[in-house]
Amino acid sequence: MDSLAQIASCIAGYDPRALPVAQAQDFIARLVPRVQAIERVAVRSALGRVLAQDLISPIDVPAHDNSAMDGYALRSAELDPAGETQLLVSGTAYAGQAFVGQVPAGQALRIMTGALMPAGLDTVVPQELTRLGSDGRVSIPAGVVRPGDNRRLRGEDLARGEAALHAGRIVRPADLGLMASLGQAEVAVLRRLRVAFFSTGDELRSVGEPLDEGCVYDSNRYTLHGMLTRLGVELIDLGVVPDRPEALRQAFSQAAACADAVISSGGVSVGEADHTKQVMAELGEVLFWTIAMRPGRPMAIGRIGGQESFSRIGGQDSRSGGGGGGGAILFGLPGNPVAVMVTFYAFVRAALLAMSGATAQPLPPLRAISVAALRKKPGRTEYQRGIVSQGSDGRWQVRITGAQGSGILRSMSQANGMVVLHHAQGDVAAGELVDVLPFDGLV
Ligand code: AMP
Ligand code: MG
C-alpha cells in the first residue's frame, strides 16, 4: 500500500494548495482499494450490483436456428429469380414445438416467429409478402428475399463459452434479462461497499429539533443519503457531530471501523477554527487540499482507522475482504450544501464506484448551447447549476439557474444538470457549446 506522499509523487504538478480537478481525481483513483468479497445473489437482486466474475454462457443463444418472422420457411435454391414461385405448404411449425418430419423438395412450411427451422430449409418469407391460394400453395414474388433472410442462427446472440458480461459490470435491467436468457438463477457479485457519513458543525440542528438562533438545519446528510442510495452502497448514517474533539474522534473512529469509506462534511476550510481537521490528522494519514474549482475548494482526503484504531475501539475488521486492516478512505467534504454535492459528483462518486469494483464508465457529457454569456477564470474548474431544455430549433440549450452561491441548495434542486467549465477554459460567449453533466439517466 503506497503512502499518500508516494502517490503524490506520481502526480505531475501536484500542489495541495491549488490542485487541479484532474490531478485530484488521478490521486484518488490511485488511493482507493477495491472490495474483494464475493456473494451469490438471485438474478433479480443483482440489479445495480457489481459482477464479481465474467458471466460465461453455458448455452448457445438461441439454442437452435429459428424463424425471425411469421411466414413461410423454404429452400432459397427453389426460388425462381425471374418470376413468381409457387410451393405447396406441407404443414405448420409453431414456437416451442419441434416440427416433426421432413419438408419434401418443392414444398414450404408455414412457420411462426421463434419456431425451429426444419432441417434443409434456410430462408423465411414474411407472410405479408406472400399469397396463399385455395389450392394450398403459397405464391412468392421474385426478389422479395435473399438466401438466409429472416432466419436466426443458433448462437448468433451468444455462443456457448463466450463471456456474456464482464466482471466489474454494474448490472442493468437488460443484463437481468440476459442472465435469465442463459438460464441463470444466481450470479456472483461483489459485496456492497459500506459508507459511513456524518455532518460536523455546532450550528447544525437535525430535522425535528427547534432551530435555535444562528443555527441551520443539517441538509448535507440528506443529499448524501440520496446520492449514496443512488450509487447502491450500504449506508451508515452517524448523524450530526458537534465541534468537540472527543465527539469527532469517536465519530471518525466508529465510522472507520465499520465502513470502507467515511464521508464527513464541514470543518475542512482553510483557517477553520474547529477541531475537525486536527482530529482527522490524528486518526490517520490525511491531506488537506485546496482544489482549483468552484464551488468546493477545500477538501480532506486520506486513510483513517487502520490496525491500531480497530483494536483501540475493540472491533475486529468485519469488512471481510474489504479495506482489510488498512482502515477506511476518508473524504472530508466542505460544509456548504452545494459544495458537498459538487465535490461528491466530481470526486467521491467515481472513487466509490472504483472501490465497489465497478470498471470505470465515464459519464458522457451532453453538449448544449449556453443561452447566456458566462464569466469564467482560466485555471480552475467551475460547476454551475443549469437547466437543459430543447430550443425551438430542436437543439439542446442550457441556462444557469440564478444565483450560484455555494450555500444555495434551491438552485441545485431546480437544475437538471451541471455545466462544467473546464480548467483551462475562459469566458463563454452566448451561443457557444458547453459540457453539461445531466443528473438523470435512462437506466
Ligand atoms: P464549513 O465548511 O464547516 O465552514 O461550513 C460552511 C458553511 O456550510 C457554513 O455556513 C455551515 O453552516 C454550512 N453547513 C455546514 N454543514 C452543513 C450541513 N450539514 N447542512 C447545512 N449547512 C451546512
Ligand atoms: Mg463548520
Coordinates of C-alpha atoms and ligand atoms in Angstrom, one line a residue:
M1 CA 0.0 0.0 0.0
D2 CA 1.5 3.3 -1.1
S3 CA 1.8 6.2 1.4
L4 CA 0.0 9.4 0.4
A5 CA 3.4 11.0 -0.2
Q6 CA 4.3 8.2 -2.6
I7 CA 1.0 8.7 -4.5
A8 CA 1.5 12.5 -4.6
S9 CA 5.0 11.9 -6.1
C10 CA 3.3 10.2 -9.1
I11 CA 1.1 13.1 -9.9
A12 CA 2.7 15.7 -12.2
G13 CA 2.3 19.3 -10.9
Y14 CA 0.9 18.1 -7.6
D15 CA 0.3 21.2 -5.4
P16 CA -2.1 20.6 -2.5
R17 CA -2.8 24.4 -2.2
A18 CA -4.0 24.7 -5.8
L19 CA -4.8 21.2 -7.1
P20 CA -6.4 21.0 -10.5
V21 CA -9.5 18.8 -10.5
A22 CA -8.0 16.3 -12.9
Q23 CA -4.9 15.8 -10.6
A24 CA -7.2 15.3 -7.6
Q25 CA -9.2 12.7 -9.5
D26 CA -6.0 11.0 -10.6
F27 CA -4.7 11.0 -7.0
I28 CA -7.9 9.5 -5.6
A29 CA -8.0 6.8 -8.3
R30 CA -4.5 5.7 -7.1
L31 CA -5.5 5.8 -3.5
V32 CA -8.7 3.7 -3.3
P33 CA -8.7 -0.1 -2.8
R34 CA -11.4 -2.3 -4.3
V35 CA -13.7 -4.7 -2.4
Q36 CA -12.8 -8.4 -2.8
A37 CA -15.5 -10.4 -1.0
I38 CA -18.0 -12.2 -3.3
E39 CA -21.5 -13.3 -2.6
R40 CA -24.1 -15.0 -4.8
V41 CA -27.5 -13.4 -5.2
A42 CA -30.6 -14.2 -7.1
V43 CA -30.7 -12.7 -10.6
R44 CA -33.3 -10.0 -9.7
S45 CA -31.3 -8.9 -6.7
A46 CA -28.3 -8.4 -8.8
L47 CA -29.7 -5.1 -10.2
G48 CA -27.3 -2.3 -9.5
R49 CA -24.7 -4.7 -8.1
V50 CA -21.2 -5.2 -9.5
L51 CA -20.4 -8.5 -11.2
A52 CA -17.6 -10.4 -9.5
Q53 CA -16.8 -12.7 -12.4
D54 CA -17.3 -12.8 -16.1
L55 CA -20.6 -14.5 -16.9
I56 CA -19.8 -17.3 -19.3
S57 CA -22.7 -18.5 -21.4
P58 CA -23.4 -22.2 -20.7
I59 CA -25.6 -22.5 -23.8
D60 CA -25.9 -21.2 -27.4
V61 CA -28.4 -18.4 -27.6
P62 CA -30.6 -19.0 -29.4
A63 CA -30.2 -22.7 -28.9
H64 CA -31.4 -23.6 -32.5
D65 CA -31.8 -21.9 -35.8
N66 CA -35.3 -20.4 -35.8
S67 CA -37.6 -18.1 -37.6
A68 CA -37.5 -14.3 -37.0
M69 CA -40.9 -13.8 -38.7
D70 CA -44.3 -15.3 -39.2
G71 CA -44.2 -16.6 -42.7
Y72 CA -43.1 -19.5 -44.9
A73 CA -39.9 -21.4 -44.5
L74 CA -38.4 -22.7 -47.7
R75 CA -35.3 -23.7 -49.6
S76 CA -33.9 -20.5 -51.2
A77 CA -32.4 -22.6 -54.1
E78 CA -36.0 -23.3 -55.1
L79 CA -37.0 -19.7 -55.6
D80 CA -37.3 -18.6 -59.2
P81 CA -35.2 -15.4 -59.5
A82 CA -37.1 -14.3 -62.6
G83 CA -40.7 -14.9 -61.7
E84 CA -43.2 -16.0 -59.1
T85 CA -42.5 -19.2 -57.2
Q86 CA -45.4 -21.5 -56.0
L87 CA -44.8 -24.0 -53.3
L88 CA -47.1 -26.5 -51.6
V89 CA -47.5 -25.8 -47.9
S90 CA -46.7 -29.0 -46.1
G91 CA -47.6 -28.1 -42.5
T92 CA -47.0 -25.6 -39.8
A93 CA -44.2 -25.1 -37.3
Y94 CA -45.1 -23.4 -34.0
A95 CA -42.7 -21.8 -31.5
G96 CA -41.9 -24.1 -28.7
Q97 CA -42.9 -27.2 -30.6
A98 CA -40.4 -29.1 -32.5
F99 CA -41.6 -29.8 -36.1
V100 CA -41.5 -33.5 -36.7
G101 CA -40.9 -34.8 -40.1
Q102 CA -39.3 -33.7 -43.3
V103 CA -40.4 -31.0 -45.7
P104 CA -40.2 -32.6 -49.2
A105 CA -38.5 -30.9 -52.0
G106 CA -40.7 -28.3 -53.8
Q107 CA -42.6 -27.6 -50.6
A108 CA -42.7 -24.9 -48.0
L109 CA -43.7 -24.8 -44.3
R110 CA -45.8 -22.3 -42.6
I111 CA -43.7 -21.1 -39.7
M112 CA -44.2 -18.8 -36.6
T113 CA -41.8 -16.5 -35.1
G114 CA -39.4 -18.4 -32.8
A115 CA -40.2 -21.8 -34.3
L116 CA -37.3 -24.1 -35.1
M117 CA -36.1 -24.1 -38.7
P118 CA -36.7 -27.6 -40.0
A119 CA -33.6 -29.3 -41.5
G120 CA -32.9 -28.3 -45.1
L121 CA -34.9 -25.0 -45.0
D122 CA -32.8 -21.9 -44.9
T123 CA -35.0 -18.9 -45.5
V124 CA -38.3 -17.4 -44.3
V125 CA -40.5 -15.2 -46.5
P126 CA -42.6 -12.9 -44.3
Q127 CA -46.3 -13.7 -44.6
E128 CA -47.3 -10.3 -45.8
L129 CA -45.1 -10.7 -48.9
T130 CA -46.9 -13.9 -50.0
R131 CA -50.4 -15.0 -51.2
L132 CA -51.9 -18.3 -50.1
G133 CA -54.0 -19.9 -52.9
S134 CA -57.1 -22.1 -52.2
D135 CA -55.1 -25.0 -53.6
G136 CA -52.8 -24.8 -50.5
R137 CA -49.9 -23.3 -52.5
V138 CA -48.1 -20.2 -51.4
S139 CA -47.1 -17.7 -54.1
I140 CA -43.8 -15.8 -53.6
P141 CA -43.0 -12.9 -55.9
A142 CA -39.4 -12.8 -57.4
G143 CA -36.7 -10.9 -55.4
V144 CA -38.5 -10.5 -52.1
V145 CA -36.0 -12.4 -50.1
R146 CA -32.3 -13.4 -50.2
P147 CA -31.0 -16.7 -49.0
G148 CA -30.8 -16.8 -45.2
D149 CA -33.3 -13.9 -44.7
N150 CA -35.4 -13.9 -41.5
R151 CA -33.6 -16.9 -40.0
R152 CA -31.9 -16.5 -36.7
L153 CA -28.8 -18.7 -36.4
R154 CA -28.0 -20.9 -33.4
G155 CA -25.6 -19.0 -31.1
E156 CA -25.8 -15.7 -33.1
D157 CA -26.7 -13.8 -29.9
L158 CA -24.2 -15.6 -27.7
A159 CA -22.1 -18.7 -28.4
R160 CA -21.6 -21.2 -25.6
G161 CA -18.4 -20.5 -23.7
E162 CA -18.5 -16.8 -24.6
A163 CA -18.5 -14.1 -21.9
A164 CA -21.9 -12.6 -21.9
L165 CA -21.0 -10.0 -19.3
H166 CA -17.7 -9.0 -17.8
A167 CA -16.5 -8.7 -14.2
G168 CA -16.9 -5.1 -12.9
R169 CA -20.1 -4.6 -14.8
I170 CA -22.9 -2.7 -12.9
V171 CA -25.9 -4.8 -13.6
R172 CA -28.6 -3.1 -15.6
P173 CA -32.1 -4.1 -16.5
A174 CA -31.1 -5.6 -19.8
D175 CA -28.4 -7.7 -18.1
L176 CA -31.1 -9.3 -15.8
G177 CA -32.9 -10.4 -19.0
L178 CA -29.6 -11.6 -20.5
M179 CA -28.8 -13.6 -17.4
A180 CA -32.3 -15.2 -17.4
S181 CA -31.9 -16.0 -21.1
L182 CA -28.8 -18.1 -20.2
G183 CA -30.9 -20.0 -17.6
Q184 CA -29.0 -18.4 -14.6
A185 CA -30.8 -18.3 -11.3
E186 CA -28.0 -16.7 -9.4
V187 CA -24.9 -14.7 -10.1
A188 CA -21.7 -13.8 -8.2
V189 CA -21.5 -10.1 -7.2
L190 CA -19.0 -8.2 -5.1
R191 CA -20.2 -7.4 -1.6
R192 CA -21.7 -3.9 -1.3
L193 CA -19.4 -1.1 -0.3
R194 CA -20.1 0.3 3.2
V195 CA -20.1 4.1 3.5
A196 CA -20.4 5.9 6.8
F197 CA -21.2 9.6 6.8
F198 CA -22.0 12.4 9.2
S199 CA -22.2 16.2 9.4
T200 CA -20.0 18.3 11.6
G201 CA -20.7 21.8 13.0
D202 CA -22.0 23.3 16.2
E203 CA -24.5 25.3 14.3
L204 CA -26.3 22.3 12.9
R205 CA -29.7 21.1 14.0
S206 CA -31.4 17.9 13.0
V207 CA -34.8 17.8 11.4
G208 CA -37.4 17.7 14.2
E209 CA -35.3 19.9 16.6
P210 CA -36.1 23.6 17.2
L211 CA -34.0 25.9 15.1
D212 CA -32.0 27.9 17.7
E213 CA -30.7 31.4 17.0
G214 CA -27.9 31.3 14.5
C215 CA -28.5 27.6 13.6
V216 CA -29.3 25.9 10.3
Y217 CA -30.9 22.5 9.7
D218 CA -28.4 19.8 8.6
S219 CA -29.2 19.2 5.0
N220 CA -25.9 17.5 3.9
R221 CA -26.8 14.2 5.4
Y222 CA -30.0 14.2 3.3
T223 CA -28.3 15.0 0.0
L224 CA -25.6 12.5 0.8
H225 CA -28.2 9.9 1.7
G226 CA -29.8 10.5 -1.8
M227 CA -26.6 10.4 -3.7
L228 CA -25.2 7.3 -1.9
T229 CA -28.5 5.5 -2.3
R230 CA -28.4 6.1 -6.0
L231 CA -24.9 4.6 -6.1
G232 CA -26.2 1.4 -4.5
V233 CA -23.8 1.4 -1.5
E234 CA -24.7 0.3 2.1
L235 CA -25.3 3.5 4.2
I236 CA -24.3 4.1 7.8
D237 CA -25.7 7.5 8.9
L238 CA -23.9 8.7 12.0
G239 CA -25.9 11.9 12.5
V240 CA -24.7 15.3 13.4
V241 CA -21.4 15.6 15.3
P242 CA -20.6 18.7 17.3
D243 CA -17.3 20.5 17.0
R244 CA -15.7 18.8 20.1
P245 CA -12.5 16.8 19.8
E246 CA -13.9 13.8 21.8
A247 CA -17.1 13.7 19.8
L248 CA -15.3 14.0 16.5
R249 CA -12.7 11.4 17.5
Q250 CA -15.4 9.0 18.4
A251 CA -17.4 9.6 15.2
F252 CA -14.4 9.2 12.9
S253 CA -13.1 6.0 14.7
Q254 CA -16.5 4.4 14.7
A255 CA -17.0 5.2 11.1
A256 CA -13.6 3.9 10.1
A257 CA -14.2 0.7 12.0
C258 CA -17.4 -0.2 10.3
A259 CA -17.1 1.2 6.8
D260 CA -14.9 1.1 3.8
A261 CA -15.3 4.9 3.2
V262 CA -16.1 7.7 5.5
I263 CA -17.7 10.9 4.3
S264 CA -17.8 14.0 6.6
S265 CA -19.0 17.4 5.7
G266 CA -17.8 20.7 7.2
G267 CA -14.8 21.8 9.1
V268 CA -12.1 21.5 6.4
S269 CA -11.8 25.1 5.3
V270 CA -8.5 26.9 5.4
G271 CA -8.2 28.7 8.7
E272 CA -11.1 26.8 10.1
A273 CA -11.2 27.3 13.9
D274 CA -12.9 24.0 14.7
H275 CA -11.3 20.6 15.5
T276 CA -12.3 18.5 12.6
K277 CA -9.0 18.8 10.7
Q278 CA -7.0 18.2 13.8
V279 CA -8.9 15.0 14.7
M280 CA -8.7 13.7 11.1
A281 CA -5.0 14.2 11.0
E282 CA -4.6 12.4 14.4
L283 CA -6.6 9.3 13.3
G284 CA -4.7 8.6 10.1
E285 CA -2.8 9.8 7.1
V286 CA -4.8 12.8 5.8
L287 CA -4.1 15.5 3.3
F288 CA -5.9 18.9 3.2
W289 CA -6.3 20.2 -0.3
T290 CA -7.4 23.4 -1.8
I291 CA -8.7 22.4 -5.2
A292 CA -8.8 24.7 -8.1
M293 CA -12.5 24.5 -8.5
R294 CA -15.7 26.4 -7.7
P295 CA -17.6 25.6 -5.7
G296 CA -16.0 23.2 -3.2
R297 CA -12.4 24.4 -2.8
P298 CA -11.3 22.8 0.5
M299 CA -11.3 19.0 0.9
A300 CA -9.6 16.4 3.0
I301 CA -8.6 13.1 1.7
G302 CA -6.8 10.1 3.2
R303 CA -7.0 6.9 5.2
I304 CA -8.2 6.8 8.7
G305 CA -8.6 4.0 11.2
G306 CA -6.3 1.1 10.3
Q307 CA -5.0 -1.6 12.5
E308 CA -4.3 0.1 15.8
S309 CA -7.5 2.1 15.9
F310 CA -9.5 -1.0 15.2
S311 CA -8.1 -2.7 18.3
R312 CA -8.4 0.5 20.2
I313 CA -12.2 0.6 19.8
G314 CA -12.3 -3.2 20.3
G315 CA -13.6 -4.0 16.8
Q316 CA -12.3 -6.7 14.6
D317 CA -12.5 -6.0 10.9
S318 CA -15.9 -7.2 9.9
R319 CA -15.3 -6.0 6.4
S320 CA -14.3 -9.4 5.1
G321 CA -12.1 -8.8 2.1
G322 CA -12.7 -5.1 2.2
G323 CA -10.3 -2.4 3.2
G324 CA -8.6 -5.1 5.4
G325 CA -6.5 -3.6 8.2
G326 CA -5.8 -0.6 6.1
G327 CA -8.6 1.5 7.6
A328 CA -11.2 3.5 5.7
I329 CA -10.8 6.0 2.9
L330 CA -11.8 9.5 4.2
F331 CA -13.5 12.1 2.1
G332 CA -13.7 15.3 4.2
L333 CA -16.0 17.4 2.2
P334 CA -16.7 21.1 2.7
G335 CA -19.7 22.2 4.6
N336 CA -21.6 24.3 2.1
P337 CA -24.6 22.3 0.8
V338 CA -23.8 22.8 -2.9
A339 CA -20.1 22.3 -2.4
V340 CA -20.9 18.9 -0.9
M341 CA -22.9 17.8 -3.9
V342 CA -20.4 19.1 -6.4
T343 CA -17.4 17.6 -4.7
F344 CA -19.3 14.3 -4.4
Y345 CA -20.0 14.3 -8.1
A346 CA -16.5 15.5 -9.0
F347 CA -14.5 13.1 -6.8
V348 CA -16.5 10.8 -4.5
R349 CA -18.8 9.2 -6.9
A350 CA -16.1 7.8 -9.2
A351 CA -14.0 6.8 -6.2
L352 CA -16.8 4.8 -4.6
L353 CA -17.6 3.1 -7.8
A354 CA -14.0 2.1 -8.2
M355 CA -14.0 0.9 -4.6
S356 CA -17.2 -1.1 -5.3
G357 CA -15.2 -2.9 -8.1
A358 CA -17.0 -1.3 -11.0
T359 CA -15.0 -0.8 -14.1
A360 CA -14.8 2.9 -15.0
Q361 CA -17.7 4.1 -17.0
P362 CA -17.1 7.8 -17.6
L363 CA -20.4 9.8 -17.9
P364 CA -20.7 11.1 -21.4
P365 CA -21.3 14.8 -21.2
L366 CA -24.1 16.4 -23.1
R367 CA -23.0 19.3 -25.3
A368 CA -25.5 22.2 -25.1
I369 CA -25.6 25.8 -26.2
S370 CA -25.2 28.3 -23.4
V371 CA -28.1 30.7 -23.7
A372 CA -26.2 33.4 -21.9
A373 CA -22.6 34.5 -21.8
L374 CA -20.7 33.0 -18.7
R375 CA -17.8 34.6 -16.9
K376 CA -15.1 32.1 -16.2
K377 CA -11.5 32.4 -15.0
P378 CA -9.0 30.0 -16.6
G379 CA -7.0 28.0 -14.0
R380 CA -9.9 26.4 -12.2
T381 CA -12.9 24.1 -12.9
E382 CA -16.3 25.6 -12.4
Y383 CA -19.5 23.7 -11.9
Q384 CA -22.6 25.8 -12.5
R385 CA -26.1 24.5 -11.9
G386 CA -28.0 24.6 -15.2
I387 CA -31.4 23.7 -16.8
V388 CA -31.1 21.9 -20.0
S389 CA -34.0 22.1 -22.4
Q390 CA -34.7 21.8 -26.1
G391 CA -34.8 25.0 -28.1
S392 CA -37.4 25.8 -30.8
D393 CA -34.8 24.7 -33.3
G394 CA -34.6 21.3 -31.6
R395 CA -31.1 21.8 -30.3
W396 CA -30.2 21.4 -26.7
Q397 CA -29.6 24.6 -24.8
V398 CA -28.7 25.3 -21.2
R399 CA -29.3 28.3 -18.9
I400 CA -27.8 28.8 -15.5
T401 CA -30.2 28.6 -12.5
G402 CA -29.9 32.1 -11.0
A403 CA -27.6 32.7 -8.0
Q404 CA -24.7 30.3 -7.9
G405 CA -23.7 30.8 -4.2
S406 CA -22.4 27.5 -2.8
G407 CA -25.0 27.6 0.0
I408 CA -27.9 27.9 -2.3
L409 CA -29.4 24.5 -2.5
R410 CA -32.6 25.6 -4.2
S411 CA -30.7 26.3 -7.4
M412 CA -29.3 22.7 -7.2
S413 CA -32.8 21.4 -6.8
Q414 CA -34.0 23.5 -9.8
A415 CA -31.2 22.3 -12.0
N416 CA -31.3 19.2 -14.1
G417 CA -27.5 19.1 -14.7
M418 CA -24.2 20.8 -14.0
V419 CA -22.4 22.9 -16.6
V420 CA -18.8 22.0 -16.4
L421 CA -16.4 24.8 -17.4
H422 CA -13.0 23.2 -17.6
H423 CA -9.7 24.1 -16.0
A424 CA -8.2 26.0 -19.0
Q425 CA -11.5 27.4 -20.3
G426 CA -12.1 31.1 -20.2
D427 CA -15.3 33.2 -20.7
V428 CA -18.1 31.6 -22.6
A429 CA -20.0 33.7 -25.2
A430 CA -23.8 33.3 -25.6
G431 CA -24.5 30.6 -28.3
E432 CA -21.3 28.7 -27.5
L433 CA -21.4 24.9 -26.7
V434 CA -20.6 23.9 -23.2
D435 CA -20.3 20.5 -21.4
V436 CA -23.2 19.5 -19.2
L437 CA -23.4 16.5 -16.8
P438 CA -27.1 15.6 -16.7
F439 CA -28.4 14.5 -13.3
D440 CA -30.7 11.8 -14.6
G441 CA -30.1 8.8 -16.9
L442 CA -32.4 6.3 -18.5
V443 CA -31.3 3.3 -16.5
Ligands
AMP1 P1 -17.8 24.8 7.0 O1 -17.2 24.1 5.8 O2 -17.9 23.9 8.2 O3 -17.1 26.1 7.3 O4 -19.3 25.2 6.6 C1 -19.5 26.1 5.6 C2 -21.0 26.5 5.6 O5 -21.8 25.4 5.3 C3 -21.5 27.1 6.9 O6 -22.3 28.2 6.6 C4 -22.2 26.0 7.5 O7 -23.2 26.4 8.4 C5 -22.8 25.3 6.3 N1 -23.0 23.9 6.6 C6 -22.0 23.1 7.1 N2 -22.5 21.8 7.3 C7 -23.8 21.9 6.9 C8 -24.9 20.9 6.9 N3 -24.7 19.7 7.2 N4 -26.1 21.3 6.4 C9 -26.3 22.6 6.0 N5 -25.4 23.5 6.0 C10 -24.1 23.2 6.5
MG2 MG -18.1 24.4 10.3

